Short mmCIF file of C-alpha atoms in Angstrom, two decimals:
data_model
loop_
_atom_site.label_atom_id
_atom_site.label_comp_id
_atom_site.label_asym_id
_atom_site.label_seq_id
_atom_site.Cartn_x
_atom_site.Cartn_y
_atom_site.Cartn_z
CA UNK A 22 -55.45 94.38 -126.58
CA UNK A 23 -55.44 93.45 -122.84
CA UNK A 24 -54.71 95.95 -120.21
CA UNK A 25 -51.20 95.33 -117.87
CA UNK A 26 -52.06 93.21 -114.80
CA UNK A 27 -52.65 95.39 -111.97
CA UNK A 28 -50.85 93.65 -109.27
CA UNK A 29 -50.25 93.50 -105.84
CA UNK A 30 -47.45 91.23 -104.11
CA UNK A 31 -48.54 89.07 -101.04
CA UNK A 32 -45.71 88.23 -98.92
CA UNK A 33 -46.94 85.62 -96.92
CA UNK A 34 -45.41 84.63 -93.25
CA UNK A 35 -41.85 85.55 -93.75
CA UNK A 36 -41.27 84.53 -89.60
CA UNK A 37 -38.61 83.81 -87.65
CA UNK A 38 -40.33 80.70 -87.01
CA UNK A 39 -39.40 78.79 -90.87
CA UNK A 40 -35.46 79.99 -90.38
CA UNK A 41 -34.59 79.71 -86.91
CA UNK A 42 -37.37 77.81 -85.03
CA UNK A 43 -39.64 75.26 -84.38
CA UNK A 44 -40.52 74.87 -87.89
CA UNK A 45 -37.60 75.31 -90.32
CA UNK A 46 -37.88 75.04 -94.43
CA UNK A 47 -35.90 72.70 -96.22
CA UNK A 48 -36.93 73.11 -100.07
CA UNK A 49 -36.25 75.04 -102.04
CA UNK A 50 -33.07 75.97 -99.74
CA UNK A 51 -34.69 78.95 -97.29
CA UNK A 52 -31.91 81.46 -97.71
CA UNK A 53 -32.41 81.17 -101.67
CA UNK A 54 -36.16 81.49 -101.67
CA UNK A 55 -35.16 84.57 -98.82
CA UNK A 56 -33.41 86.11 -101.50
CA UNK A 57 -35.74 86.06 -103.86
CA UNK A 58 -38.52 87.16 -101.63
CA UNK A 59 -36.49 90.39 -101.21
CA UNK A 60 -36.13 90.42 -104.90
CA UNK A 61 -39.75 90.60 -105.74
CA UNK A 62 -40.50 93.20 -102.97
CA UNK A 63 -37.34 95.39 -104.10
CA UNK A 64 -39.04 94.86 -107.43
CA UNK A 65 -42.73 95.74 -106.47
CA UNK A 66 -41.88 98.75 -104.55
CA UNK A 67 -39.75 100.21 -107.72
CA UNK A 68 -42.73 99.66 -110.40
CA UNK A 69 -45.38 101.05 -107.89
CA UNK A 70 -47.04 97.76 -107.06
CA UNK A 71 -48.05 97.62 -103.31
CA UNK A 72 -46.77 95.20 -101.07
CA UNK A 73 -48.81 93.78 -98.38
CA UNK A 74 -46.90 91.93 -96.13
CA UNK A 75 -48.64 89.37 -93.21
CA UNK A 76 -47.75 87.75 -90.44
CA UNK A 77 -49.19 84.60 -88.97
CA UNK A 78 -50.08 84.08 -85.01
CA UNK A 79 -51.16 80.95 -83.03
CA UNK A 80 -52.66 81.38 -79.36
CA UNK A 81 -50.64 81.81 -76.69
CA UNK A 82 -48.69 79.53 -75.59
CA UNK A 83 -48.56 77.43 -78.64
CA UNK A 84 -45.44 75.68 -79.85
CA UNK A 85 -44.66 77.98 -82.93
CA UNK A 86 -45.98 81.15 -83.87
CA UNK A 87 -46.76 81.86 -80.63
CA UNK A 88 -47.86 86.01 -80.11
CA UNK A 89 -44.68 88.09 -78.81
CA UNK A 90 -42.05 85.06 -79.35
CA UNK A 91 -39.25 85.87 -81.83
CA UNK A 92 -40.01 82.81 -84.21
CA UNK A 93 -43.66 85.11 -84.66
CA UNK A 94 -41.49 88.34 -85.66
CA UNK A 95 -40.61 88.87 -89.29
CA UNK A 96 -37.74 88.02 -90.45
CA UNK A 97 -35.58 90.79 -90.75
CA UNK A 98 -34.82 90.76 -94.34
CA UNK A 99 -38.96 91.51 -94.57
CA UNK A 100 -39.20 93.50 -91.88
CA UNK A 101 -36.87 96.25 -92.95
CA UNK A 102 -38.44 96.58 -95.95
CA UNK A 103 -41.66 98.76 -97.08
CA UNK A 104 -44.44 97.46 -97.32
CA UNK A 105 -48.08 99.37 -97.76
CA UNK A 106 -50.26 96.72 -95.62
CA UNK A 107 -49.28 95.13 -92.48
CA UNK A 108 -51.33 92.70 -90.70
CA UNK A 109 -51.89 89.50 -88.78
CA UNK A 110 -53.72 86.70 -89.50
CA UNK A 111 -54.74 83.10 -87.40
CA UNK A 112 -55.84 80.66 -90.51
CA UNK A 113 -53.95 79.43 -93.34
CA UNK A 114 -55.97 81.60 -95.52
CA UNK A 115 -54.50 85.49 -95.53
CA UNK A 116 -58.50 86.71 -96.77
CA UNK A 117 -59.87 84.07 -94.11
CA UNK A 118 -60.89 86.97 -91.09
CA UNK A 119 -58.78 89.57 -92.53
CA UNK A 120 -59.01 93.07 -94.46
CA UNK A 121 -57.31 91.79 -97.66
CA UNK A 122 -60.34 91.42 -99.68
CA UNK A 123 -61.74 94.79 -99.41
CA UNK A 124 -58.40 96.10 -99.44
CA UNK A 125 -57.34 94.22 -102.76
CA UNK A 126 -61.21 95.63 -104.00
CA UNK A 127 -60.90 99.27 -103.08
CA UNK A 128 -57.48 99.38 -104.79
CA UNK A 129 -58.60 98.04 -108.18
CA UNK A 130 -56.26 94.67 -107.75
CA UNK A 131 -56.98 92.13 -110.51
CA UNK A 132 -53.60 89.62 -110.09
CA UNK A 133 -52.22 88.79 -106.84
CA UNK A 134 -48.66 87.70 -106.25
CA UNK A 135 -47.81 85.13 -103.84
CA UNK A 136 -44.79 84.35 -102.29
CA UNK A 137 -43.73 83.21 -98.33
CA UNK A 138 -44.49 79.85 -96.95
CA UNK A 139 -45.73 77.62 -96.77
CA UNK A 140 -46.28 76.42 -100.50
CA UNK A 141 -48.86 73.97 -99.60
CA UNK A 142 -50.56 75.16 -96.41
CA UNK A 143 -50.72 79.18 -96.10
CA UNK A 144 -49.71 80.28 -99.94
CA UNK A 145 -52.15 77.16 -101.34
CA UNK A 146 -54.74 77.98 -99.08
CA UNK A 147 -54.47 81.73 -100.10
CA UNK A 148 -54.37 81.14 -103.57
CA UNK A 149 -57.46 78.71 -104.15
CA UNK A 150 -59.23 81.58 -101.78
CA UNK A 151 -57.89 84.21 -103.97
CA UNK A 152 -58.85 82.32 -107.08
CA UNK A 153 -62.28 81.02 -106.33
CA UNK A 154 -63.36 84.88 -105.56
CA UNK A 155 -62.22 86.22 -108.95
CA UNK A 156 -58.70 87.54 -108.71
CA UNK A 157 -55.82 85.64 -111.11
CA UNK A 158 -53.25 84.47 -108.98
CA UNK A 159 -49.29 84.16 -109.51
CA UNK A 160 -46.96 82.02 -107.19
CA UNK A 161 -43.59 82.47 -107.37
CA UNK A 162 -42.02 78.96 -106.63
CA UNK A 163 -38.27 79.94 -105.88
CA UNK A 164 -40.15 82.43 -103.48
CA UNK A 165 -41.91 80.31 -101.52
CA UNK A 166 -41.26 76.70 -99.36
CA UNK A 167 -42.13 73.64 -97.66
CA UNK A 168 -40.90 71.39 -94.77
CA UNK A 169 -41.41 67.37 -94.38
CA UNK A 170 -44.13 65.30 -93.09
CA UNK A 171 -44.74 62.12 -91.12
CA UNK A 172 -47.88 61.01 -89.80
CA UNK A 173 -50.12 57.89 -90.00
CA UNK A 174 -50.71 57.91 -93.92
CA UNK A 175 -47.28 57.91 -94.63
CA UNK A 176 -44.69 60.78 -95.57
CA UNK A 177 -43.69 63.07 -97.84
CA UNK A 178 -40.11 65.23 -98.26
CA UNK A 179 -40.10 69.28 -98.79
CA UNK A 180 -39.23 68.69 -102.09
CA UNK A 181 -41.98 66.24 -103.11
CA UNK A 182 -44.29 68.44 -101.19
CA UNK A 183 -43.61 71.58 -102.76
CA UNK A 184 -43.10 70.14 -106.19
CA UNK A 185 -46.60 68.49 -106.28
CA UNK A 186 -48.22 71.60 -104.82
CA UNK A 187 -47.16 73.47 -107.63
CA UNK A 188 -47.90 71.22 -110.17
CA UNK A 189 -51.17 71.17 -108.90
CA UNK A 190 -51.81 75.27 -108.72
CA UNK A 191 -50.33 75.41 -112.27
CA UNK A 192 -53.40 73.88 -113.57
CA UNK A 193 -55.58 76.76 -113.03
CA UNK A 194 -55.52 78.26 -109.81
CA UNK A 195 -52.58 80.36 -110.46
CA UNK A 196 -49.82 81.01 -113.01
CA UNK A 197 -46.35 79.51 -110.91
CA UNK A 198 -43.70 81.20 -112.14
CA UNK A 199 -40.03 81.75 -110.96
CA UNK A 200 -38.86 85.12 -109.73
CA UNK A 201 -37.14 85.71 -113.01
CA UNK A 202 -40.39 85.20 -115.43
CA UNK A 203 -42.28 87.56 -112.84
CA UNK A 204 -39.80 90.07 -112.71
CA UNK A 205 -39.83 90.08 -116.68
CA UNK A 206 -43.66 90.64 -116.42
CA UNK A 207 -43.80 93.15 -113.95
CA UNK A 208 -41.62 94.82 -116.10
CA UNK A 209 -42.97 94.21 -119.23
CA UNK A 210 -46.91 94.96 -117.77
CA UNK A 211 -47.78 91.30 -118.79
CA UNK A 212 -49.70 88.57 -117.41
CA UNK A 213 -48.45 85.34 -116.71
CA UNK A 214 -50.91 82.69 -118.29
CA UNK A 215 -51.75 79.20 -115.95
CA UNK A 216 -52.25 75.87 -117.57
CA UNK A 217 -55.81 73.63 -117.28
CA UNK A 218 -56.87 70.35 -115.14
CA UNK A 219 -57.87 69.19 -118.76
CA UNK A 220 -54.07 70.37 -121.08
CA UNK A 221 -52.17 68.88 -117.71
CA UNK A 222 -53.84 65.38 -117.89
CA UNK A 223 -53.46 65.17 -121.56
CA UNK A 224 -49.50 65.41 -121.59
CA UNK A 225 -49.13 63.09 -118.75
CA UNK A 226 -51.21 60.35 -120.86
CA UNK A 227 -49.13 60.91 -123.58
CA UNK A 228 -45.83 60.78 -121.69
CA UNK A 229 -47.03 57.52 -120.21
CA UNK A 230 -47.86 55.83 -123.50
CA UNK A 231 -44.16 57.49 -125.18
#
């Protein structure tokens, strides 16, 4: 029989800056995913699985994120919180020049839980580090968020964004989950399983010749 996950909950740029500034989500709807951010911490906290909470900073001066600007504080719903690791970061990846790692090592974390934004730059580039260096991963999907694009190959909403970012991380790279299904884990000490590259191919061809 499998041991219980031991987990720790990544909360992943929770800033000002994706509610009230230069760079706002718009799927899922920010003040839902909010909410369900502060469910999984709330959650974490109760069953004794630490909470590391980071923050990310451009240079000075730089339209968003910029260090001491209020879109670069947490937003407040994090920041009154607990959390049991604080710290900054300047790449999409939260292990890319940071302490995570050996933090996550010393601490005996085998499953990391992502949530925060964005799905498919910070959280995607977190969990393919996460994955590709042993950990399993879990991304909450009602917990996290994306914002539109334009630029010369074309465009893409929040929605289509997110949605195909998932997809793509369910196929190995993590198990995406909603905040409901992890909060039944947590408190069940079970694992949430991913799919494969291989299963996911196989039922589109099928739904494409149905």
């Amino acid at each position: 029989m499998s041991s219980a996950p031991r987990r720790a909950l990544l909360v992943v740029d929770v800033q000002n800056e994706y509610f009230s500034g230069n760079l706002r989500i718009e799927y899922p709807e920010p003040q839902q995913s909010l909410a369900n951010i502060g469910r999984a911490m709330d959650a974490a906290t109760a069953a004794g699985i630490p909470v590391i909470v980071v923050r990310h900073l451009a240079p000075a001066g730089a339209p968003i994120f910029a260090p001491g600007s209020v879109g670069a504080e947490l937003h407040p719903e994090i920041a009154r919180r607990p959390c049991d690791l604080l710290f900054d970061k300047h790449l999409a990846s939260c292990f890319a020049g940071t302490q995570l790692a050996d933090w996550l090592q010393q601490r005996g974390i085998d499953t990391l839980s992502v949530v925060g934004y964005m799905t498919h730059n910070c959280d995607d580039a977190t969990v393919r580090h996460a994955a590709h260096h042993g950990w399993k991963v879990e991304l909450l999907h009602d917990a996290a968020g994306s914002l539109p694009y334009r630029n010369a190959l074309g465009s893409a909403s929040a929605e289509e964004i997110h949605r195909v970012f998932c997809v793509v991380m369910h196929t190995g790279f993590a198990a995406v989950c909603s905040t409901t299904d992890w909060l039944a884990a947590v408190a069940g000490g079970e694992a949430l399983a991913t799919d494969s590259v291989w299963q996911s191919h196989q039922r589109a061809l099928a739904g494409n010749a149905a």
